PDB file of C-alpha atoms in Angstrom:
ATOM      1  CA  UNK A   1      -0.186  -0.152  -0.076  1.00 93.00           C
ATOM      2  CA  UNK A   2       1.351   2.986  -0.755  1.00 97.00           C
ATOM      3  CA  UNK A   3       0.518   6.577   1.347  1.00 98.00           C
ATOM      4  CA  UNK A   4      -0.909   9.265  -0.573  1.00 98.00           C
ATOM      5  CA  UNK A   5      -2.058  11.471   2.416  1.00 98.00           C
ATOM      6  CA  UNK A   6      -2.659  11.245   6.278  1.00 98.00           C
ATOM      7  CA  UNK A   7      -3.737  13.875   8.597  1.00 98.00           C
ATOM      8  CA  UNK A   8      -4.878  13.667  12.058  1.00 98.00           C
ATOM      9  CA  UNK A   9      -8.889  13.919  12.562  1.00 98.00           C
ATOM     10  CA  UNK A  10     -10.212  13.123  16.348  1.00 98.00           C
ATOM     11  CA  UNK A  11      -6.981  11.737  17.536  1.00 98.00           C
ATOM     12  CA  UNK A  12      -6.745   9.106  14.772  1.00 98.00           C
ATOM     13  CA  UNK A  13      -5.536   9.659  11.565  1.00 98.00           C
ATOM     14  CA  UNK A  14      -7.336  10.055   8.114  1.00 98.00           C
ATOM     15  CA  UNK A  15      -5.245   8.285   5.155  1.00 98.00           C
ATOM     16  CA  UNK A  16      -5.795   7.629   1.934  1.00 98.00           C
ATOM     17  CA  UNK A  17      -4.034   4.926   0.247  1.00 98.00           C
ATOM     18  CA  UNK A  18      -3.610   3.205  -3.500  1.00 98.00           C
ATOM     19  CA  UNK A  19      -1.940  -0.239  -4.276  1.00 98.00           C
ATOM     20  CA  UNK A  20      -2.583  -1.981  -7.745  1.00 98.00           C
ATOM     21  CA  UNK A  21      -5.289  -4.094  -7.264  1.00 98.00           C
ATOM     22  CA  UNK A  22      -4.764  -7.941  -8.973  1.00 98.00           C
ATOM     23  CA  UNK A  23      -8.505  -8.366  -9.345  1.00 97.00           C
ATOM     24  CA  UNK A  24      -9.141  -4.769 -11.084  1.00 98.00           C
ATOM     25  CA  UNK A  25      -6.314  -5.355 -12.708  1.00 97.00           C
ATOM     26  CA  UNK A  26      -5.288  -1.294 -12.165  1.00 98.00           C
ATOM     27  CA  UNK A  27      -4.416   0.910  -9.436  1.00 98.00           C
ATOM     28  CA  UNK A  28      -6.951   1.286  -6.734  1.00 98.00           C
ATOM     29  CA  UNK A  29      -7.546   4.101  -4.053  1.00 98.00           C
ATOM     30  CA  UNK A  30      -9.332   3.931  -0.922  1.00 98.00           C
ATOM     31  CA  UNK A  31      -9.662   5.846   2.563  1.00 98.00           C
ATOM     32  CA  UNK A  32      -8.902   4.433   5.940  1.00 98.00           C
ATOM     33  CA  UNK A  33      -9.897   6.189   9.042  1.00 98.00           C
ATOM     34  CA  UNK A  34      -7.810   4.559  12.051  1.00 98.00           C
ATOM     35  CA  UNK A  35      -8.949   5.824  15.540  1.00 98.00           C
ATOM     36  CA  UNK A  36      -6.556   6.268  18.706  1.00 98.00           C
ATOM     37  CA  UNK A  37      -7.674   3.391  19.820  1.00 98.00           C
ATOM     38  CA  UNK A  38      -5.666   1.277  17.198  1.00 98.00           C
ATOM     39  CA  UNK A  39      -2.659   2.937  18.421  1.00 97.00           C
ATOM     40  CA  UNK A  40      -3.025   0.234  21.349  1.00 97.00           C
ATOM     41  CA  UNK A  41      -5.046  -2.623  20.281  1.00 97.00           C
ATOM     42  CA  UNK A  42      -6.910  -3.980  16.957  1.00 98.00           C
ATOM     43  CA  UNK A  43      -9.991  -2.363  16.232  1.00 98.00           C
ATOM     44  CA  UNK A  44     -12.883  -3.632  14.293  1.00 98.00           C
ATOM     45  CA  UNK A  45     -13.556  -2.133  10.673  1.00 98.00           C
ATOM     46  CA  UNK A  46     -16.551  -0.813   9.241  1.00 98.00           C
ATOM     47  CA  UNK A  47     -17.049  -0.196   5.464  1.00 98.00           C
ATOM     48  CA  UNK A  48     -18.616   2.424   3.806  1.00 98.00           C
ATOM     49  CA  UNK A  49     -19.892   1.542   0.253  1.00 98.00           C
ATOM     50  CA  UNK A  50     -20.122   4.597  -1.573  1.00 98.00           C
ATOM     51  CA  UNK A  51     -22.772   5.651  -4.652  1.00 98.00           C
ATOM     52  CA  UNK A  52     -22.930   6.376  -7.814  1.00 97.00           C
ATOM     53  CA  UNK A  53     -20.481   8.811  -9.473  1.00 97.00           C
ATOM     54  CA  UNK A  54     -18.823   8.823  -5.978  1.00 98.00           C
ATOM     55  CA  UNK A  55     -15.014   8.142  -5.403  1.00 98.00           C
ATOM     56  CA  UNK A  56     -13.360   7.259  -2.006  1.00 98.00           C
ATOM     57  CA  UNK A  57     -13.294  10.814  -0.831  1.00 97.00           C
ATOM     58  CA  UNK A  58     -17.305  11.420  -1.053  1.00 97.00           C
ATOM     59  CA  UNK A  59     -18.118   9.989   2.438  1.00 98.00           C
ATOM     60  CA  UNK A  60     -14.356  10.353   3.755  1.00 98.00           C
ATOM     61  CA  UNK A  61     -15.112  13.968   3.760  1.00 97.00           C
ATOM     62  CA  UNK A  62     -18.650  14.658   3.541  1.00 97.00           C
ATOM     63  CA  UNK A  63     -20.552  12.229   6.078  1.00 97.00           C
ATOM     64  CA  UNK A  64     -18.864  12.935   9.086  1.00 97.00           C
ATOM     65  CA  UNK A  65     -18.352   9.744  10.763  1.00 98.00           C
ATOM     66  CA  UNK A  66     -14.855   9.908  12.072  1.00 98.00           C
ATOM     67  CA  UNK A  67     -15.715  11.596  15.344  1.00 98.00           C
ATOM     68  CA  UNK A  68     -18.009   8.865  16.005  1.00 98.00           C
ATOM     69  CA  UNK A  69     -15.922   6.400  15.039  1.00 98.00           C
ATOM     70  CA  UNK A  70     -13.412   7.691  17.672  1.00 98.00           C
ATOM     71  CA  UNK A  71     -15.512   7.587  20.092  1.00 98.00           C
ATOM     72  CA  UNK A  72     -16.489   4.026  20.077  1.00 98.00           C
ATOM     73  CA  UNK A  73     -13.124   2.498  18.681  1.00 98.00           C
ATOM     74  CA  UNK A  74     -13.764   1.445  15.093  1.00 98.00           C
ATOM     75  CA  UNK A  75     -11.540   2.056  11.854  1.00 98.00           C
ATOM     76  CA  UNK A  76     -13.330   3.267   8.679  1.00 98.00           C
ATOM     77  CA  UNK A  77     -12.789   2.136   5.375  1.00 98.00           C
ATOM     78  CA  UNK A  78     -13.513   4.103   2.188  1.00 98.00           C
ATOM     79  CA  UNK A  79     -12.868   2.202  -1.188  1.00 98.00           C
ATOM     80  CA  UNK A  80     -13.561   3.523  -4.565  1.00 98.00           C
ATOM     81  CA  UNK A  81     -16.824   2.461  -6.493  1.00 98.00           C
ATOM     82  CA  UNK A  82     -15.238   1.122  -9.633  1.00 98.00           C
ATOM     83  CA  UNK A  83     -11.747   0.815 -11.261  1.00 98.00           C
ATOM     84  CA  UNK A  84     -10.466   4.079 -13.272  1.00 97.00           C
ATOM     85  CA  UNK A  85      -8.012   5.357 -15.673  1.00 94.00           C
ATOM     86  CA  UNK A  86      -6.961   5.104 -19.362  1.00 92.00           C
ATOM     87  CA  UNK A  87      -7.785   2.203 -20.478  1.00 94.00           C
ATOM     88  CA  UNK A  88     -10.487   0.947 -18.103  1.00 98.00           C
ATOM     89  CA  UNK A  89     -13.980   1.052 -19.986  1.00 98.00           C
ATOM     90  CA  UNK A  90     -16.448   3.638 -19.567  1.00 98.00           C
ATOM     91  CA  UNK A  91     -19.252   4.966 -20.584  1.00 97.00           C
ATOM     92  CA  UNK A  92     -20.737   8.915 -21.104  1.00 96.00           C
ATOM     93  CA  UNK A  93     -24.066   8.145 -18.950  1.00 96.00           C
ATOM     94  CA  UNK A  94     -23.353   9.031 -14.778  1.00 96.00           C
ATOM     95  CA  UNK A  95     -24.741   5.727 -14.104  1.00 97.00           C
ATOM     96  CA  UNK A  96     -22.576   3.210 -16.404  1.00 98.00           C
ATOM     97  CA  UNK A  97     -19.008   2.710 -16.418  1.00 98.00           C
ATOM     98  CA  UNK A  98     -16.310   4.638 -14.191  1.00 98.00           C
ATOM     99  CA  UNK A  99     -17.792   5.491 -10.827  1.00 98.00           C
ATOM    100  CA  UNK A 100     -21.099   3.023 -10.976  1.00 98.00           C
ATOM    101  CA  UNK A 101     -19.384  -0.285 -10.811  1.00 98.00           C
ATOM    102  CA  UNK A 102     -22.389  -1.759  -8.933  1.00 98.00           C
ATOM    103  CA  UNK A 103     -19.871  -3.893  -6.477  1.00 98.00           C
ATOM    104  CA  UNK A 104     -20.483  -7.000  -9.637  1.00 98.00           C
ATOM    105  CA  UNK A 105     -18.244  -9.089 -10.946  1.00 98.00           C
ATOM    106  CA  UNK A 106     -18.665  -8.092 -14.632  1.00 98.00           C
ATOM    107  CA  UNK A 107     -19.080 -10.849 -17.256  1.00 98.00           C
ATOM    108  CA  UNK A 108     -19.583  -8.830 -20.634  1.00 98.00           C
ATOM    109  CA  UNK A 109     -17.314  -7.289 -23.139  1.00 97.00           C
ATOM    110  CA  UNK A 110     -15.681  -4.745 -22.459  1.00 98.00           C
ATOM    111  CA  UNK A 111     -16.341  -4.555 -18.696  1.00 98.00           C
ATOM    112  CA  UNK A 112     -15.207  -7.811 -17.420  1.00 98.00           C
ATOM    113  CA  UNK A 113     -11.873  -6.991 -17.979  1.00 97.00           C
ATOM    114  CA  UNK A 114     -11.577  -4.861 -14.825  1.00 98.00           C
ATOM    115  CA  UNK A 115     -15.598  -4.243 -13.087  1.00 98.00           C
ATOM    116  CA  UNK A 116     -14.555  -6.933 -10.487  1.00 98.00           C
ATOM    117  CA  UNK A 117     -15.734  -4.942  -7.783  1.00 98.00           C
ATOM    118  CA  UNK A 118     -17.433  -7.931  -5.941  1.00 98.00           C
ATOM    119  CA  UNK A 119     -14.219  -9.605  -5.712  1.00 98.00           C
ATOM    120  CA  UNK A 120     -12.455  -6.724  -4.674  1.00 98.00           C
ATOM    121  CA  UNK A 121     -14.347  -5.904  -1.807  1.00 98.00           C
ATOM    122  CA  UNK A 122     -15.321  -9.451  -0.393  1.00 98.00           C
ATOM    123  CA  UNK A 123     -11.572 -10.949  -1.298  1.00 98.00           C
ATOM    124  CA  UNK A 124      -8.589  -8.847  -2.049  1.00 98.00           C
ATOM    125  CA  UNK A 125      -8.987  -5.511   0.054  1.00 98.00           C
ATOM    126  CA  UNK A 126      -9.844  -6.850   3.210  1.00 98.00           C
ATOM    127  CA  UNK A 127      -6.616  -9.387   3.169  1.00 98.00           C
ATOM    128  CA  UNK A 128      -4.671  -6.374   2.290  1.00 98.00           C
ATOM    129  CA  UNK A 129      -6.163  -4.678   5.012  1.00 98.00           C
ATOM    130  CA  UNK A 130      -5.878  -7.670   7.563  1.00 97.00           C
ATOM    131  CA  UNK A 131      -2.300  -8.356   6.553  1.00 96.00           C
ATOM    132  CA  UNK A 132      -0.891  -4.342   7.075  1.00 96.00           C
ATOM    133  CA  UNK A 133      -2.985  -2.513   9.695  1.00 97.00           C
ATOM    134  CA  UNK A 134      -3.989  -2.668  13.449  1.00 98.00           C
ATOM    135  CA  UNK A 135      -7.171  -4.284  12.683  1.00 98.00           C
ATOM    136  CA  UNK A 136      -8.976  -7.581  14.657  1.00 97.00           C
ATOM    137  CA  UNK A 137     -10.768  -9.572  11.818  1.00 97.00           C
ATOM    138  CA  UNK A 138     -14.132  -7.866  12.778  1.00 98.00           C
ATOM    139  CA  UNK A 139     -16.367  -6.497  10.028  1.00 98.00           C
ATOM    140  CA  UNK A 140     -19.636  -4.508   9.353  1.00 98.00           C
ATOM    141  CA  UNK A 141     -20.620  -3.310   6.308  1.00 98.00           C
ATOM    142  CA  UNK A 142     -23.005   0.109   5.296  1.00 98.00           C
ATOM    143  CA  UNK A 143     -23.434   2.198   2.398  1.00 98.00           C
ATOM    144  CA  UNK A 144     -25.651   4.909   0.636  1.00 98.00           C
ATOM    145  CA  UNK A 145     -27.905   4.613  -3.039  1.00 98.00           C
ATOM    146  CA  UNK A 146     -25.476   2.187  -4.952  1.00 98.00           C
ATOM    147  CA  UNK A 147     -23.448   1.333  -1.866  1.00 98.00           C
ATOM    148  CA  UNK A 148     -26.277   0.319   0.140  1.00 98.00           C
ATOM    149  CA  UNK A 149     -27.138  -2.536  -2.303  1.00 98.00           C
ATOM    150  CA  UNK A 150     -23.369  -3.273  -2.253  1.00 98.00           C
ATOM    151  CA  UNK A 151     -23.541  -3.386   1.667  1.00 98.00           C
ATOM    152  CA  UNK A 152     -26.791  -5.321   1.562  1.00 98.00           C
ATOM    153  CA  UNK A 153     -25.806  -7.896  -1.081  1.00 98.00           C
ATOM    154  CA  UNK A 154     -22.027  -8.344  -0.059  1.00 98.00           C
ATOM    155  CA  UNK A 155     -23.171  -9.015   3.898  1.00 98.00           C
ATOM    156  CA  UNK A 156     -25.863 -11.332   2.875  1.00 98.00           C
ATOM    157  CA  UNK A 157     -23.713 -13.687   0.771  1.00 98.00           C
ATOM    158  CA  UNK A 158     -20.891 -13.660   3.280  1.00 98.00           C
ATOM    159  CA  UNK A 159     -22.332 -13.647   6.803  1.00 98.00           C
ATOM    160  CA  UNK A 160     -18.755 -14.911   7.642  1.00 97.00           C
ATOM    161  CA  UNK A 161     -17.028 -11.853   6.629  1.00 97.00           C
ATOM    162  CA  UNK A 162     -19.693  -9.270   7.837  1.00 98.00           C
ATOM    163  CA  UNK A 163     -21.141  -9.300  11.526  1.00 97.00           C
ATOM    164  CA  UNK A 164     -23.446  -6.462  10.936  1.00 98.00           C
ATOM    165  CA  UNK A 165     -25.408  -4.557   7.794  1.00 98.00           C
ATOM    166  CA  UNK A 166     -26.776  -1.613   7.307  1.00 98.00           C
ATOM    167  CA  UNK A 167     -27.627   1.348   4.261  1.00 98.00           C
ATOM    168  CA  UNK A 168     -28.440   4.558   3.510  1.00 98.00           C
ATOM    169  CA  UNK A 169     -31.123   4.943   1.023  1.00 98.00           C
ATOM    170  CA  UNK A 170     -30.240   1.668  -0.548  1.00 98.00           C
ATOM    171  CA  UNK A 171     -30.893   0.444  -4.465  1.00 98.00           C
ATOM    172  CA  UNK A 172     -33.138  -2.782  -2.678  1.00 98.00           C
ATOM    173  CA  UNK A 173     -34.375  -4.759  -5.771  1.00 98.00           C
ATOM    174  CA  UNK A 174     -32.234  -3.510  -8.557  1.00 97.00           C
ATOM    175  CA  UNK A 175     -33.958  -6.381 -10.861  1.00 97.00           C
ATOM    176  CA  UNK A 176     -37.144  -4.475 -10.886  1.00 96.00           C
ATOM    177  CA  UNK A 177     -35.654  -0.806 -11.319  1.00 95.00           C
ATOM    178  CA  UNK A 178     -34.244   1.556 -13.933  1.00 92.00           C
ATOM    179  CA  UNK A 179     -31.416   1.302 -11.565  1.00 94.00           C
ATOM    180  CA  UNK A 180     -29.759  -2.184 -11.644  1.00 96.00           C
ATOM    181  CA  UNK A 181     -31.562  -3.810 -15.008  1.00 97.00           C
ATOM    182  CA  UNK A 182     -29.767  -1.059 -17.111  1.00 97.00           C
ATOM    183  CA  UNK A 183     -26.357  -2.283 -15.774  1.00 97.00           C
ATOM    184  CA  UNK A 184     -26.868  -5.579 -14.593  1.00 98.00           C
ATOM    185  CA  UNK A 185     -27.706  -6.106 -18.499  1.00 98.00           C
ATOM    186  CA  UNK A 186     -24.631  -4.281 -19.618  1.00 98.00           C
ATOM    187  CA  UNK A 187     -22.372  -5.931 -16.681  1.00 98.00           C
ATOM    188  CA  UNK A 188     -23.633  -9.296 -16.815  1.00 98.00           C
ATOM    189  CA  UNK A 189     -25.825  -9.795 -19.854  1.00 98.00           C
ATOM    190  CA  UNK A 190     -29.334 -10.243 -20.659  1.00 96.00           C
ATOM    191  CA  UNK A 191     -29.973 -13.739 -19.143  1.00 95.00           C
ATOM    192  CA  UNK A 192     -31.978 -12.439 -15.935  1.00 96.00           C
ATOM    193  CA  UNK A 193     -31.214 -15.884 -14.033  1.00 94.00           C
ATOM    194  CA  UNK A 194     -27.450 -14.038 -13.575  1.00 95.00           C
ATOM    195  CA  UNK A 195     -28.711 -11.141 -11.881  1.00 98.00           C
ATOM    196  CA  UNK A 196     -30.239 -12.524  -8.646  1.00 97.00           C
ATOM    197  CA  UNK A 197     -27.178 -12.908  -6.611  1.00 97.00           C
ATOM    198  CA  UNK A 198     -26.582  -8.638  -7.039  1.00 98.00           C
ATOM    199  CA  UNK A 199     -30.549  -7.880  -5.963  1.00 98.00           C
ATOM    200  CA  UNK A 200     -30.944  -7.466  -2.073  1.00 98.00           C
ATOM    201  CA  UNK A 201     -34.517  -8.579  -1.600  1.00 98.00           C
ATOM    202  CA  UNK A 202     -33.716 -11.833  -3.627  1.00 98.00           C
ATOM    203  CA  UNK A 203     -30.998 -12.857  -1.686  1.00 98.00           C
ATOM    204  CA  UNK A 204     -33.007 -11.888   1.776  1.00 98.00           C
ATOM    205  CA  UNK A 205     -35.607 -14.185   0.737  1.00 97.00           C
ATOM    206  CA  UNK A 206     -33.321 -16.954  -0.828  1.00 96.00           C
ATOM    207  CA  UNK A 207     -30.566 -16.877   2.241  1.00 97.00           C
ATOM    208  CA  UNK A 208     -31.833 -14.583   5.414  1.00 96.00           C
ATOM    209  CA  UNK A 209     -29.734 -13.004   7.479  1.00 97.00           C
ATOM    210  CA  UNK A 210     -28.282 -13.872  10.865  1.00 93.00           C
ATOM    211  CA  UNK A 211     -28.811 -10.600  12.771  1.00 95.00           C
ATOM    212  CA  UNK A 212     -30.898  -7.678  12.626  1.00 98.00           C
ATOM    213  CA  UNK A 213     -30.783  -4.967   9.635  1.00 98.00           C
ATOM    214  CA  UNK A 214     -30.854  -1.182  10.033  1.00 98.00           C
ATOM    215  CA  UNK A 215     -31.841   0.633   7.119  1.00 98.00           C
ATOM    216  CA  UNK A 216     -32.679   4.490   6.816  1.00 98.00           C
ATOM    217  CA  UNK A 217     -34.546   6.155   3.908  1.00 98.00           C
ATOM    218  CA  UNK A 218     -35.393   9.523   3.284  1.00 98.00           C
ATOM    219  CA  UNK A 219     -39.393  10.361   2.383  1.00 98.00           C
ATOM    220  CA  UNK A 220     -38.362  13.448   0.408  1.00 98.00           C
ATOM    221  CA  UNK A 221     -35.913  11.223  -1.656  1.00 98.00           C
ATOM    222  CA  UNK A 222     -36.216  12.167  -5.359  1.00 97.00           C
ATOM    223  CA  UNK A 223     -34.810   8.744  -6.107  1.00 97.00           C
ATOM    224  CA  UNK A 224     -37.649   6.581  -4.215  1.00 96.00           C
ATOM    225  CA  UNK A 225     -38.734   4.726  -7.492  1.00 93.00           C
ATOM    226  CA  UNK A 226     -35.616   3.257  -8.353  1.00 95.00           C
ATOM    227  CA  UNK A 227     -34.674   2.586  -4.599  1.00 97.00           C
ATOM    228  CA  UNK A 228     -37.873   0.797  -3.792  1.00 96.00           C
ATOM    229  CA  UNK A 229     -37.632   0.324  -0.010  1.00 97.00           C
ATOM    230  CA  UNK A 230     -41.692  -0.894   0.047  1.00 97.00           C
ATOM    231  CA  UNK A 231     -40.160  -4.070  -1.395  1.00 97.00           C
ATOM    232  CA  UNK A 232     -37.855  -4.751   1.208  1.00 98.00           C
ATOM    233  CA  UNK A 233     -40.282  -3.632   3.954  1.00 97.00           C
ATOM    234  CA  UNK A 234     -42.691  -6.070   2.807  1.00 97.00           C
ATOM    235  CA  UNK A 235     -39.969  -9.055   2.638  1.00 97.00           C
ATOM    236  CA  UNK A 236     -38.977  -8.134   6.087  1.00 97.00           C
ATOM    237  CA  UNK A 237     -42.523  -8.491   7.314  1.00 97.00           C
ATOM    238  CA  UNK A 238     -42.985 -11.770   5.243  1.00 96.00           C
ATOM    239  CA  UNK A 239     -40.043 -13.456   6.590  1.00 95.00           C
ATOM    240  CA  UNK A 240     -39.890 -12.013  10.144  1.00 96.00           C
ATOM    241  CA  UNK A 241     -36.731 -10.706   9.846  1.00 97.00           C
ATOM    242  CA  UNK A 242     -34.955  -8.942  12.749  1.00 98.00           C
ATOM    243  CA  UNK A 243     -34.328  -5.133  11.759  1.00 98.00           C
ATOM    244  CA  UNK A 244     -35.828  -1.719  11.027  1.00 97.00           C
ATOM    245  CA  UNK A 245     -36.374   0.175   8.128  1.00 98.00           C
ATOM    246  CA  UNK A 246     -36.940   3.739   9.143  1.00 98.00           C
ATOM    247  CA  UNK A 247     -38.760   6.637   6.753  1.00 98.00           C
ATOM    248  CA  UNK A 248     -37.085   9.680   7.347  1.00 98.00           C
ATOM    249  CA  UNK A 249     -39.323  12.607   7.073  1.00 98.00           C
ATOM    250  CA  UNK A 250     -38.472  15.593   4.910  1.00 98.00           C
ATOM    251  CA  UNK A 251     -34.354  14.089   3.911  1.00 98.00           C
ATOM    252  CA  UNK A 252     -33.726  13.822   0.428  1.00 98.00           C
ATOM    253  CA  UNK A 253     -30.920  11.324  -1.464  1.00 98.00           C
ATOM    254  CA  UNK A 254     -28.070  13.894  -0.817  1.00 97.00           C
ATOM    255  CA  UNK A 255     -25.150  13.572   1.698  1.00 97.00           C
ATOM    256  CA  UNK A 256     -26.538  15.811   4.210  1.00 98.00           C
ATOM    257  CA  UNK A 257     -29.148  12.690   4.559  1.00 98.00           C
ATOM    258  CA  UNK A 258     -26.240  10.487   5.950  1.00 98.00           C
ATOM    259  CA  UNK A 259     -24.599  13.018   7.857  1.00 98.00           C
ATOM    260  CA  UNK A 260     -27.682  13.564   9.596  1.00 98.00           C
ATOM    261  CA  UNK A 261     -28.078   9.505  11.048  1.00 98.00           C
ATOM    262  CA  UNK A 262     -24.453   8.639  10.273  1.00 98.00           C
ATOM    263  CA  UNK A 263     -24.009   8.558  14.466  1.00 98.00           C
ATOM    264  CA  UNK A 264     -26.935   6.256  14.613  1.00 98.00           C
ATOM    265  CA  UNK A 265     -25.402   3.928  12.441  1.00 98.00           C
ATOM    266  CA  UNK A 266     -21.999   4.347  13.093  1.00 98.00           C
ATOM    267  CA  UNK A 267     -23.184   3.548  17.142  1.00 98.00           C
ATOM    268  CA  UNK A 268     -25.250   0.673  15.815  1.00 98.00           C
ATOM    269  CA  UNK A 269     -22.471  -1.401  14.571  1.00 98.00           C
ATOM    270  CA  UNK A 270     -20.290  -0.553  17.309  1.00 98.00           C
ATOM    271  CA  UNK A 271     -22.991  -2.440  19.226  1.00 98.00           C
ATOM    272  CA  UNK A 272     -22.369  -5.302  17.195  1.00 97.00           C
ATOM    273  CA  UNK A 273     -18.687  -5.646  16.354  1.00 97.00           C
ATOM    274  CA  UNK A 274     -17.572  -4.218  19.748  1.00 92.00           C
ATOM    275  CA  UNK A 275     -19.442  -7.364  21.641  1.00 82.00           C
ATOM    276  CA  UNK A 276     -18.665  -9.937  18.921  1.00 66.00           C
TER     277      UNK A 276
END
C-alpha cells in the first residue's frame, strides 16, 4: 500500500492509500480512518460503500463518520466505487462505467476485464487491510444508494466476513429498477437468471440474514422509484426478519441525509462489532 495523504482526525488518522489491484487490473485508491484506540490494540472495521458517481473521497469528507468512529473505537474504510484510468471501459452516462461499478463481477465485454468490484470488496481489499493494519478481523458494512445495495448484497452472501449490515437509501430491488436493469444487462448480460445474486430482496428471500438490519430512507428522496424501499419492507415483514427500515420525514438523497443519521449507524455497528 502506498500512502498518499495522512491527517490527524479526532485523535486518530485519516489516510488515503493506493495499491495495484490484481483483481481489477489497475491502481485502486481508498480512504482509511484509524481511531486513537488502534495505537494500542487491534480494532473492528466498518466498511462504507459509496454510491453512483462517488470516489473514495465523498463519504470520507462529507459524511462526518470519523468523530463517531473515534468515540466507539472503530476503523473506517472508504473504497472507490469502480476501477478507473486510461484503458478502463467507461460510458457517457453517469450511471454506467467509471464511478458506477455496482459492486458486481462483470462477465460481459468490455467490462469484464476490470469491473470486478465484488471480488475486490470481498476478497482482495480485506486481505490487504488485515495484513497491514491493526485490525481484529471483525467487520461491519454500510453504504449509501448504490453502496447500500453493495453493502446488503455483499453481507447477505458473506455472513462469515461481515457481522453487521446497515444502509442509507439503498437500491433494494435492482432487478426491478431502472437503477439495476440497465447496469446488470451491460455488466452481466441479458440473461436475468444471473442477476439475482446482486439483488438484496432476492438474496434476503433466499438466504436470510443471521442478525438484524438497519436501513434509513428519506421520505423526500427524489429517487424513491428506483430505490423501492417498500419491496424490502414487505419482505422483512413476511420473513419476520429482525431489523428496522426507518422512513425519515423530509430527507432527500444527499449527503446531508447520510450525515444526519451517520452517528446512529456507527453506534449501531459498534454495539454489534465490539460485542463480537
